[in-house]
Amino acid sequence: MNRAYDEIKIHLPQKADYVSLIRLSVSGIASKLGFDIDTIEDIKVAVSEVCNRIISIKPDDGEFNYDITFHLFETGFKAMFTVNNALRRQLFEGESGEFAKAIISSLMDSFEITCNGDCVITMVKNLGD
Amino acid sequence: MNRAYDEIKIHLPQKADYVSLIRLSVSGIASKLGFDIDTIEDIKVAVSEVCNRIISIKPDDGEFNYDITFHLFETGFKAMFTVNNALRRQLFEGESGEFAKAIISSLMDSFEITCNGDCVITMVKNLGD
Amino acid sequence: MFKMMMDNNAQAERIVITLQGEIDISSAPEFKAELYEMVGDGQKDIALYCSDLSYIDSTGLGILVGALKRVKSHQKNVYIYQLRENIRKLFHITGLDRVFILEEPV
Amino acid sequence: MFKMMMDNNAQAERIVITLQGEIDISSAPEFKAELYEMVGDGQKDIALYCSDLSYIDSTGLGILVGALKRVKSHQKNVYIYQLRENIRKLFHITGLDRVFILEEPV
Ligand SMILES: Nc1ncnc2c1ncn2[C@@H]1O[C@H](COP(=O)(O)OP(=O)(O)O)[C@@H](O)[C@H]1O
Ligand SMILES: Nc1ncnc2c1ncn2[C@@H]1O[C@H](COP(=O)(O)OP(=O)(O)O)[C@@H](O)[C@H]1O
């Protein structure tokens, strides 16, 4: 993958209320990139599943905010979700977590989680496959 | 206006391509807040006009990124556009600038520009007027 | 935004429910409450009509599984009709196509 | 995304153009080029049908004014039909409702 030609970052509260907003924004981005309707649906699903997992974290000290960064490439796009001080275990724990992971891995071209104090969840979808 | 209960921030390139994405996101936010369809249209228009003005700045050193921050209140919402190192004169200059200012002031409940190194353009729309 | 309607006939042998719109993490609590109310103890087969269901996430799927468990405990089943292709794919990925009875598209 | 169609009749006394969709800063260059091509030197009246124009920003309005100037220089005019309420409001705010000939909604 070459260098991203553009970057869009959304910073938002960890609330179920805003997931549909993210779906709306992500479908705007994906259709601008030239993905077909079915793939746009898949991208919405995968992005929502990550948001769901982030929302399912119940921190002791109330709700937090998280960041979604989209990198736009000629060849596709990458979404990165950054959650401060999360634990991998919290993010995809339990049966639902496993289901979410299966859905995302199956719909996206790559999907990985790196936790190191903060957790960064990265997914990539290429155009034309 | 009371304290904002939520904040959503979008960081994006200064490109005409992304204004429709902002309209999409802003209509999601406005409808979540409970604005009626006509007011949602007005909000989309006002927000786009600010984006247009920001996009019309042609800096010597290529394109830049800017931030839009939405503050959500029980009573309405506030949008703040932050442009680094811009000049007020650049932002709303000329006849088009005056037209844009007229449109925004007329559609929103408040609208102001504060330049101090960075420029911050702030607009507020209250629910139910 | 989602909507659900039940074909209201206490005599019928199965409960017919139509799902519409988007079922996601924010509409899930309402969906769960309404669905479980319609399903009751799970003494009847459930038929779900989904031609206007445009979106469902894993939260919603989990709720469907919960309903399935209730009816299974009475040897009944959940039949799903007119699933859109993008949603059918999710049932396939999660293996739920082998758990529910998915009626083939005509 | 916007679309524009011209009623293609070289003999007609006026140029009839239908506008559809969204005209904003990103579609403006294309809109300007196509409109000015249709308007030509500005020797004929222009009729714009806007019932399916869902959005236009100040960039688009500026382009319409540019077209108006061309036809005004030949004592012709721009007539605008079926403007949606939200867009009519923009013409009012900018004073353009007194510059173009806005036909009243029926
Ligand atoms: N993403 C998913 N896809 C399919 N089924 C799921 C998914 N998540 C959960 N389930 C199923 O739904 C059932 C209930 O889900 P769970 O998340 O444990 O909620 P609860 O037990 O509180 O109702 C589980 O038995 C599980 O098999
Ligand atoms: N927001 C606006 N609303 C209405 N008319 C506008 C607006 N912006 C510009 N105009 C008009 O459009 C004409 C052309 O606009 P301008 O921005 O100067 O572009 P140019 O001169 O390069 O075509 C101007 O005469 C001005 O009156």
XYZ file of C-alpha atoms and ligand atoms in Angstrom:
524
model
C 0.000 0.000 0.000
C 1.368 3.404 -0.940
C 1.227 6.531 1.152
C -2.222 7.739 2.171
C -3.171 10.787 0.120
C -5.681 11.983 2.691
C -6.540 11.473 6.331
C -9.846 12.065 8.096
C -10.079 11.734 11.847
C -13.218 11.588 13.969
C -13.085 11.986 17.722
C -16.307 10.953 19.462
C -17.886 9.743 22.682
C -18.026 6.056 23.492
C -21.816 5.931 23.082
C -24.145 3.662 21.154
C -25.973 6.769 19.917
C -23.135 7.732 17.601
C -22.512 4.465 15.799
C -25.111 5.233 13.148
C -23.387 8.564 12.567
C -20.125 6.711 11.984
C -21.891 4.387 9.550
C -23.179 7.416 7.680
C -19.728 9.029 7.533
C -17.991 5.824 6.585
C -20.402 5.161 3.754
C -19.673 8.673 2.502
C -15.941 7.988 2.573
C -16.245 4.538 1.019
C -18.462 5.706 -1.813
C -16.088 8.589 -2.529
C -13.281 6.035 -2.799
C -15.323 4.152 -5.390
C -16.312 1.000 -3.500
C -19.426 -0.730 -4.825
C -22.658 -0.810 -2.818
C -22.135 -4.322 -1.413
C -18.639 -3.528 -0.234
C -19.835 -0.272 1.311
C -22.327 -2.359 3.308
C -19.535 -4.688 4.430
C -17.360 -1.774 5.481
C -20.227 -0.287 7.483
C -20.723 -3.629 9.225
C -17.031 -4.076 10.069
C -16.594 -0.515 11.314
C -19.760 -0.772 13.429
C -18.607 -4.019 14.995
C -15.420 -2.366 16.211
C -17.404 0.603 17.566
C -19.697 -1.862 19.345
C -16.750 -3.547 21.027
C -15.347 -0.195 22.125
C -18.742 0.847 23.460
C -19.055 -2.396 25.378
C -16.067 -1.439 27.568
C -17.425 -0.139 30.863
C -14.639 1.837 32.513
C -14.824 2.610 36.221
C -14.630 6.325 35.631
C -17.555 6.870 33.280
C -17.566 7.160 29.491
C -14.555 8.132 27.419
C -13.880 9.367 23.913
C -12.145 7.468 21.161
C -10.658 8.248 17.763
C -11.285 6.775 14.359
C -8.720 7.689 11.715
C -9.332 6.921 8.068
C -6.413 6.804 5.688
C -7.394 7.099 2.045
C -5.281 5.447 -0.610
C -5.580 5.136 -4.363
C -5.959 1.426 -3.714
C -8.405 1.404 -0.790
C -8.636 2.552 2.767
C -7.478 1.842 6.278
C -9.415 2.565 9.456
C -7.642 2.861 12.809
C -9.511 2.938 16.101
C -7.570 4.227 19.072
C -8.778 3.520 22.596
C -6.745 4.862 25.488
C -5.760 2.487 28.221
C -7.881 -0.371 27.020
C -7.019 -4.026 27.361
C -7.181 -6.452 24.482
C -9.085 -8.787 26.759
C -11.779 -6.160 27.340
C -12.143 -5.442 23.674
C -12.937 -8.770 22.108
C -13.760 -10.837 25.142
C -16.401 -13.539 25.343
C -18.548 -15.140 22.738
C -19.781 -11.850 21.232
C -16.194 -10.700 20.906
C -15.337 -13.836 18.982
C -18.336 -13.338 16.695
C -17.325 -9.741 16.050
C -13.764 -10.800 15.219
C -15.045 -13.447 12.803
C -17.280 -10.926 11.036
C -14.584 -8.277 10.713
C -11.829 -10.670 9.551
C -14.122 -12.186 7.015
C -15.317 -8.886 5.527
C -12.047 -6.926 5.546
C -8.732 -7.664 3.830
C -6.768 -7.231 7.007
C -7.626 -6.743 10.660
C -5.316 -6.459 13.636
C -5.247 -5.319 17.238
C -2.170 -3.897 18.895
C -2.372 -3.094 22.590
C 0.384 -1.283 24.335
C -1.168 0.897 26.972
C -3.530 2.168 24.277
C -5.177 -0.271 21.914
C -5.177 0.361 18.185
C -7.489 -1.697 16.011
C -6.608 -1.505 12.335
C -8.581 -2.722 9.355
C -7.867 -2.423 5.652
C -10.135 -2.833 2.663
C -8.724 -2.743 -0.844
C -10.579 -1.611 -3.917
C -11.479 -4.161 -6.525
C -11.373 -7.489 -4.787
C -26.433 27.679 26.968
C -25.530 24.948 29.435
C -22.519 22.700 29.262
C -22.197 20.517 26.167
C -23.041 16.928 27.025
C -21.072 15.560 24.072
C -18.388 16.636 21.671
C -17.607 15.274 18.218
C -14.554 16.476 16.352
C -13.702 15.915 12.698
C -10.238 16.636 11.343
C -10.104 16.716 7.558
C -8.250 17.995 4.506
C -9.072 21.389 3.051
C -10.590 19.886 -0.089
C -13.855 20.447 -1.912
C -14.245 16.668 -2.152
C -15.023 16.323 1.532
C -17.696 18.960 1.962
C -20.470 16.546 1.014
C -19.128 14.151 3.650
C -19.413 16.916 6.236
C -22.980 17.612 5.111
C -23.773 13.930 5.578
C -22.234 13.854 9.062
C -23.817 17.104 10.114
C -27.248 15.977 9.018
C -26.729 12.845 11.130
C -25.834 14.947 14.156
C -28.647 17.444 13.622
C -31.295 14.770 13.193
C -30.037 12.997 16.314
C -30.485 16.279 18.189
C -34.087 16.434 16.990
C -33.993 19.308 14.493
C -36.768 19.240 11.891
C -36.008 18.567 8.221
C -36.043 22.220 7.162
C -33.663 23.235 9.927
C -31.373 20.314 9.099
C -31.220 21.695 5.547
C -30.353 25.149 6.883
C -27.623 23.730 9.104
C -26.140 21.816 6.172
C -26.116 25.019 4.126
C -24.465 27.104 6.863
C -21.828 24.491 7.664
C -21.031 24.017 3.962
C -20.628 27.745 3.446
C -17.965 27.880 6.143
C -16.198 24.859 4.639
C -16.328 26.594 1.253
C -14.661 29.681 2.661
C -11.949 27.589 4.304
C -11.399 25.688 1.074
C -11.120 28.934 -0.865
C -7.949 29.851 1.063
C -4.987 29.069 -1.157
C -1.932 28.868 1.071
C 1.553 29.109 -0.425
C 2.572 25.763 0.976
C -0.135 23.478 -0.426
C -3.284 22.220 1.235
C -3.792 22.011 4.982
C -6.158 20.254 7.363
C -8.780 21.890 9.532
C -10.973 20.884 12.453
C -14.712 21.027 12.941
C -15.869 20.518 16.515
C -19.526 19.982 17.295
C -20.775 20.630 20.808
C -24.104 18.985 21.551
C -26.441 20.591 24.068
C -29.893 19.736 25.306
C -30.928 23.017 23.702
C -29.142 22.812 20.358
C -25.665 22.682 18.951
C -22.558 24.686 18.308
C -20.079 24.134 15.484
C -16.540 25.473 15.716
C -14.197 25.547 12.725
C -10.521 25.967 13.515
C -8.116 27.065 10.806
C -4.462 27.445 11.722
C -2.729 30.655 10.806
C -5.552 31.994 8.706
C -6.454 35.646 8.336
C -9.976 36.936 8.737
C -9.487 38.854 5.516
C -8.728 35.623 3.651
C -11.738 33.868 5.050
C -14.643 36.072 4.139
C -13.093 38.365 1.597
C -14.769 39.765 -1.469
C -18.323 39.624 -2.675
C -18.672 35.837 -2.261
C -17.437 36.152 1.306
C -20.090 38.745 2.044
C -22.777 36.529 0.509
C -21.617 33.578 2.594
C -21.687 35.697 5.767
C -25.208 36.864 4.972
C -26.417 33.301 4.420
C -24.849 31.951 7.600
C -25.988 34.825 9.847
C -29.477 34.574 8.510
C -29.811 30.798 8.977
C -28.037 30.380 12.322
C -28.831 31.888 15.723
C -25.320 33.135 16.210
C -22.218 33.342 14.077
C -18.835 34.814 14.910
C -15.237 34.792 13.760
C -12.312 35.204 16.122
C -8.837 35.407 14.600
C -5.794 35.383 16.766
C -3.099 33.544 14.880
C -5.618 30.778 14.299
C -9.142 31.638 13.210
C -12.125 30.084 14.923
C -15.523 30.400 13.291
C -18.372 29.602 15.643
C -22.030 29.089 14.849
C -24.912 28.125 17.097
C -28.349 26.785 16.273
C -30.931 26.333 18.997
C -33.698 23.781 18.950
C -37.249 24.962 18.564
C -37.040 28.384 17.035
C -34.208 3.311 13.434
C -36.018 0.038 13.303
C -39.634 -1.034 13.326
C -41.220 -4.402 14.052
C -44.766 -5.597 13.555
C -46.446 -8.772 14.762
C -49.270 -10.416 12.920
C -51.674 -10.326 15.823
C -53.509 -13.603 15.892
C -53.516 -15.518 19.174
C -55.049 -18.605 17.446
C -52.315 -18.913 14.806
C -49.832 -21.743 15.084
C -46.833 -19.518 14.654
C -45.874 -15.976 15.485
C -45.249 -13.905 12.369
C -42.988 -10.886 12.826
C -41.841 -8.343 10.253
C -38.546 -6.520 10.855
C -37.728 -3.213 9.205
C -34.855 -0.753 9.204
C -31.611 -0.879 11.171
C -31.026 -2.959 14.279
C -27.783 -1.863 15.885
C -26.262 -1.397 19.304
C -28.364 1.676 19.993
C -31.698 0.177 19.004
C -30.805 -3.240 20.479
C -32.305 -2.775 23.972
C -35.659 -1.768 22.488
C -35.509 -4.552 19.918
C -34.701 -7.122 22.607
C -37.558 -6.019 24.850
C -40.116 -6.006 22.023
C -38.972 -9.283 20.513
C -38.934 -11.147 23.819
C -42.367 -9.790 24.623
C -43.660 -11.119 21.289
C -41.909 -14.467 21.682
C -43.139 -14.962 25.227
C -42.208 -18.345 26.721
C -41.299 -19.639 23.288
C -44.157 -22.072 22.874
C -44.690 -21.315 19.179
C -42.607 -21.283 16.019
C -41.411 -17.839 14.979
C -41.424 -16.581 11.391
C -39.311 -13.492 10.761
C -39.884 -11.521 7.556
C -36.800 -9.479 6.758
C -37.195 -8.025 3.271
C -37.065 -4.508 4.736
C -34.395 -5.207 7.301
C -31.488 -3.184 5.944
C -28.945 -3.664 8.691
C -28.321 -5.857 11.718
C -25.133 -6.081 13.773
C -23.795 -8.789 16.092
C -25.758 -7.304 18.984
C -28.955 -7.864 17.043
C -27.861 -11.350 15.994
C -27.216 -12.171 19.645
C -30.757 -11.147 20.485
C -32.140 -13.380 17.735
C -30.117 -16.256 19.180
C -31.633 -15.502 22.592
C -35.125 -15.793 21.087
C -34.117 -19.006 19.319
C -33.021 -20.543 22.613
C -36.409 -19.850 24.126
C -38.374 -21.555 21.365
C -35.863 -24.413 21.060
C -36.563 -25.283 24.699
C -40.105 -26.090 23.493
C -38.912 -27.967 20.383
C -39.991 -25.033 18.226
C -37.909 -23.094 15.717
C -37.166 -19.701 14.191
C -37.749 -19.428 10.424
C -36.220 -16.493 8.606
C -37.627 -15.275 5.281
C -36.512 -12.830 2.610
C -33.152 -11.996 4.099
C -31.186 -9.505 2.053
C -27.908 -10.734 0.597
C -25.660 -8.535 2.763
C -27.314 -9.824 5.945
C -27.426 -13.439 4.780
C -23.647 -13.132 4.502
C -23.414 -12.311 8.233
C -25.482 -15.373 9.100
C -23.091 -17.406 7.010
C -19.901 -15.961 8.542
C -21.131 -16.536 12.082
C -22.482 -20.017 11.333
C -25.969 -18.881 12.258
C -27.258 -20.069 8.878
C -26.989 -23.569 10.315
C -28.717 -22.617 13.570
C -31.742 -20.762 12.250
C -33.869 -22.063 9.415
C -33.122 -19.672 6.580
C -35.651 -19.956 3.804
C -34.016 -19.689 0.398
C -34.753 -16.595 -1.634
C -37.319 -17.361 -4.362
C -23.695 14.668 -7.530
C -25.635 16.829 -9.932
C -27.107 16.364 -13.369
C -28.275 18.884 -15.937
C -30.244 18.406 -19.123
C -30.937 20.839 -21.918
C -34.016 20.682 -24.074
C -32.172 20.405 -27.340
C -33.969 22.598 -29.837
C -31.877 25.138 -31.695
C -35.026 26.794 -33.129
C -36.658 27.422 -29.732
C -36.825 30.995 -28.448
C -35.435 30.109 -25.072
C -33.012 27.591 -23.641
C -34.718 25.192 -21.243
C -32.456 23.560 -18.671
C -33.342 21.082 -15.911
C -31.119 20.947 -12.822
C -30.997 17.920 -10.547
C -29.157 16.897 -7.393
C -26.541 18.826 -5.434
C -24.493 21.708 -6.769
C -21.713 22.462 -4.328
C -18.102 23.569 -4.320
C -16.909 20.210 -5.612
C -19.352 19.946 -8.514
C -19.153 23.707 -9.251
C -16.386 23.637 -11.878
C -18.252 21.037 -13.915
C -21.555 22.857 -13.437
C -20.003 26.158 -14.545
C -18.461 24.653 -17.667
C -21.663 22.862 -18.710
C -23.946 25.806 -17.963
C -21.793 28.353 -19.785
C -21.571 26.002 -22.749
C -25.384 25.777 -22.847
C -25.864 29.521 -22.377
C -23.335 30.396 -25.051
C -23.114 34.140 -25.758
C -26.353 34.718 -23.886
C -28.528 35.630 -26.854
C -31.592 33.748 -25.578
C -33.714 33.696 -22.441
C -32.889 30.867 -20.045
C -35.499 28.782 -18.213
C -34.181 26.743 -15.303
C -36.370 23.929 -13.946
C -35.343 23.148 -10.386
C -37.901 20.772 -8.878
C -35.188 18.132 -8.441
C -32.448 20.493 -7.377
C -31.970 19.497 -3.746
C -29.015 21.662 -2.811
C -27.078 24.644 -4.105
C -24.434 26.655 -2.274
C -23.109 30.185 -2.797
C -20.582 28.877 -5.303
C -23.461 27.582 -7.422
C -25.418 30.800 -6.980
C -22.378 32.755 -8.140
C -22.286 30.671 -11.310
C -25.979 31.352 -11.961
C -25.262 35.070 -11.562
C -22.466 34.717 -14.096
C -24.920 33.191 -16.571
C -27.424 35.946 -15.837
C -24.847 38.612 -16.646
C -24.259 37.066 -20.050
C -27.913 37.042 -21.057
C -28.584 40.481 -19.526
C -25.979 41.927 -21.870
C -28.385 40.920 -24.659
C -31.489 42.199 -22.811
C -32.511 38.631 -22.077
C -33.296 37.091 -18.716
C -33.060 33.976 -16.532
C -36.395 32.500 -15.372
C -36.353 30.033 -12.509
C -39.167 27.524 -12.029
C -40.200 25.087 -9.274
C -37.573 26.087 -6.768
C -37.777 24.121 -3.536
C -38.561 26.104 -0.406
C -35.132 25.645 1.222
C -33.381 26.972 -1.881
C -35.875 29.792 -2.458
C -34.852 30.958 1.018
C -31.227 31.315 -0.119
C -32.290 33.419 -3.083
C -34.218 35.602 -0.676
C -31.371 35.990 1.835
C -28.886 36.960 -0.862
C -31.308 39.300 -2.634
C -31.101 37.160 -5.755
C -34.888 36.789 -5.783
C -34.956 40.354 -7.082
C -32.256 39.734 -9.693
C -33.562 36.532 -11.274
C -37.168 36.076 -12.280
C -38.464 33.514 -9.805
C -41.731 32.021 -10.914
C -44.110 31.523 -8.024
C -44.837 27.938 -6.981
C -48.237 26.822 -8.304
N -21.987 -11.702 17.027
C -22.816 -12.720 17.281
N -23.272 -13.463 16.293
C -24.078 -14.471 16.542
N -24.491 -14.846 17.742
C -24.071 -14.153 18.757
C -23.231 -13.038 18.603
N -23.004 -12.520 19.823
C -23.651 -13.268 20.677
N -24.296 -14.269 20.057
C -25.102 -15.309 20.650
O -26.147 -14.696 21.354
C -26.276 -15.300 22.622
C -26.396 -14.218 23.647
O -25.318 -13.352 23.479
P -24.543 -12.639 24.671
O -23.659 -11.599 24.083
O -23.872 -13.675 25.516
O -25.708 -11.874 25.438
P -26.655 -12.389 26.627
O -26.167 -13.761 27.047
O -26.476 -11.343 27.658
O -28.035 -12.386 26.019
C -25.078 -16.166 22.854
O -25.504 -17.467 23.063
C -24.274 -16.131 21.590
O -24.162 -17.406 21.009
N -22.973 33.663 -2.277
C -23.389 34.291 -3.362
N -24.688 34.494 -3.522
C -25.109 35.130 -4.594
N -24.333 35.623 -5.546
C -23.055 35.440 -5.430
C -22.498 34.765 -4.356
N -21.162 34.712 -4.516
C -20.912 35.354 -5.633
N -22.026 35.812 -6.206
C -22.164 36.561 -7.426
O -21.615 35.809 -8.487
C -20.801 36.638 -9.290
C -19.512 35.925 -9.557
O -18.962 35.542 -8.314
P -17.393 35.533 -8.021
O -17.213 34.805 -6.754
O -16.872 36.927 -8.037
O -16.799 34.625 -9.153
P -16.249 35.018 -10.602
O -16.280 36.545 -10.710
O -14.875 34.458 -10.607
O -17.176 34.327 -11.565
C -20.581 37.927 -8.547
O -21.035 38.974 -9.376
C -21.427 37.854 -7.325
O -22.408 38.857 -7.324
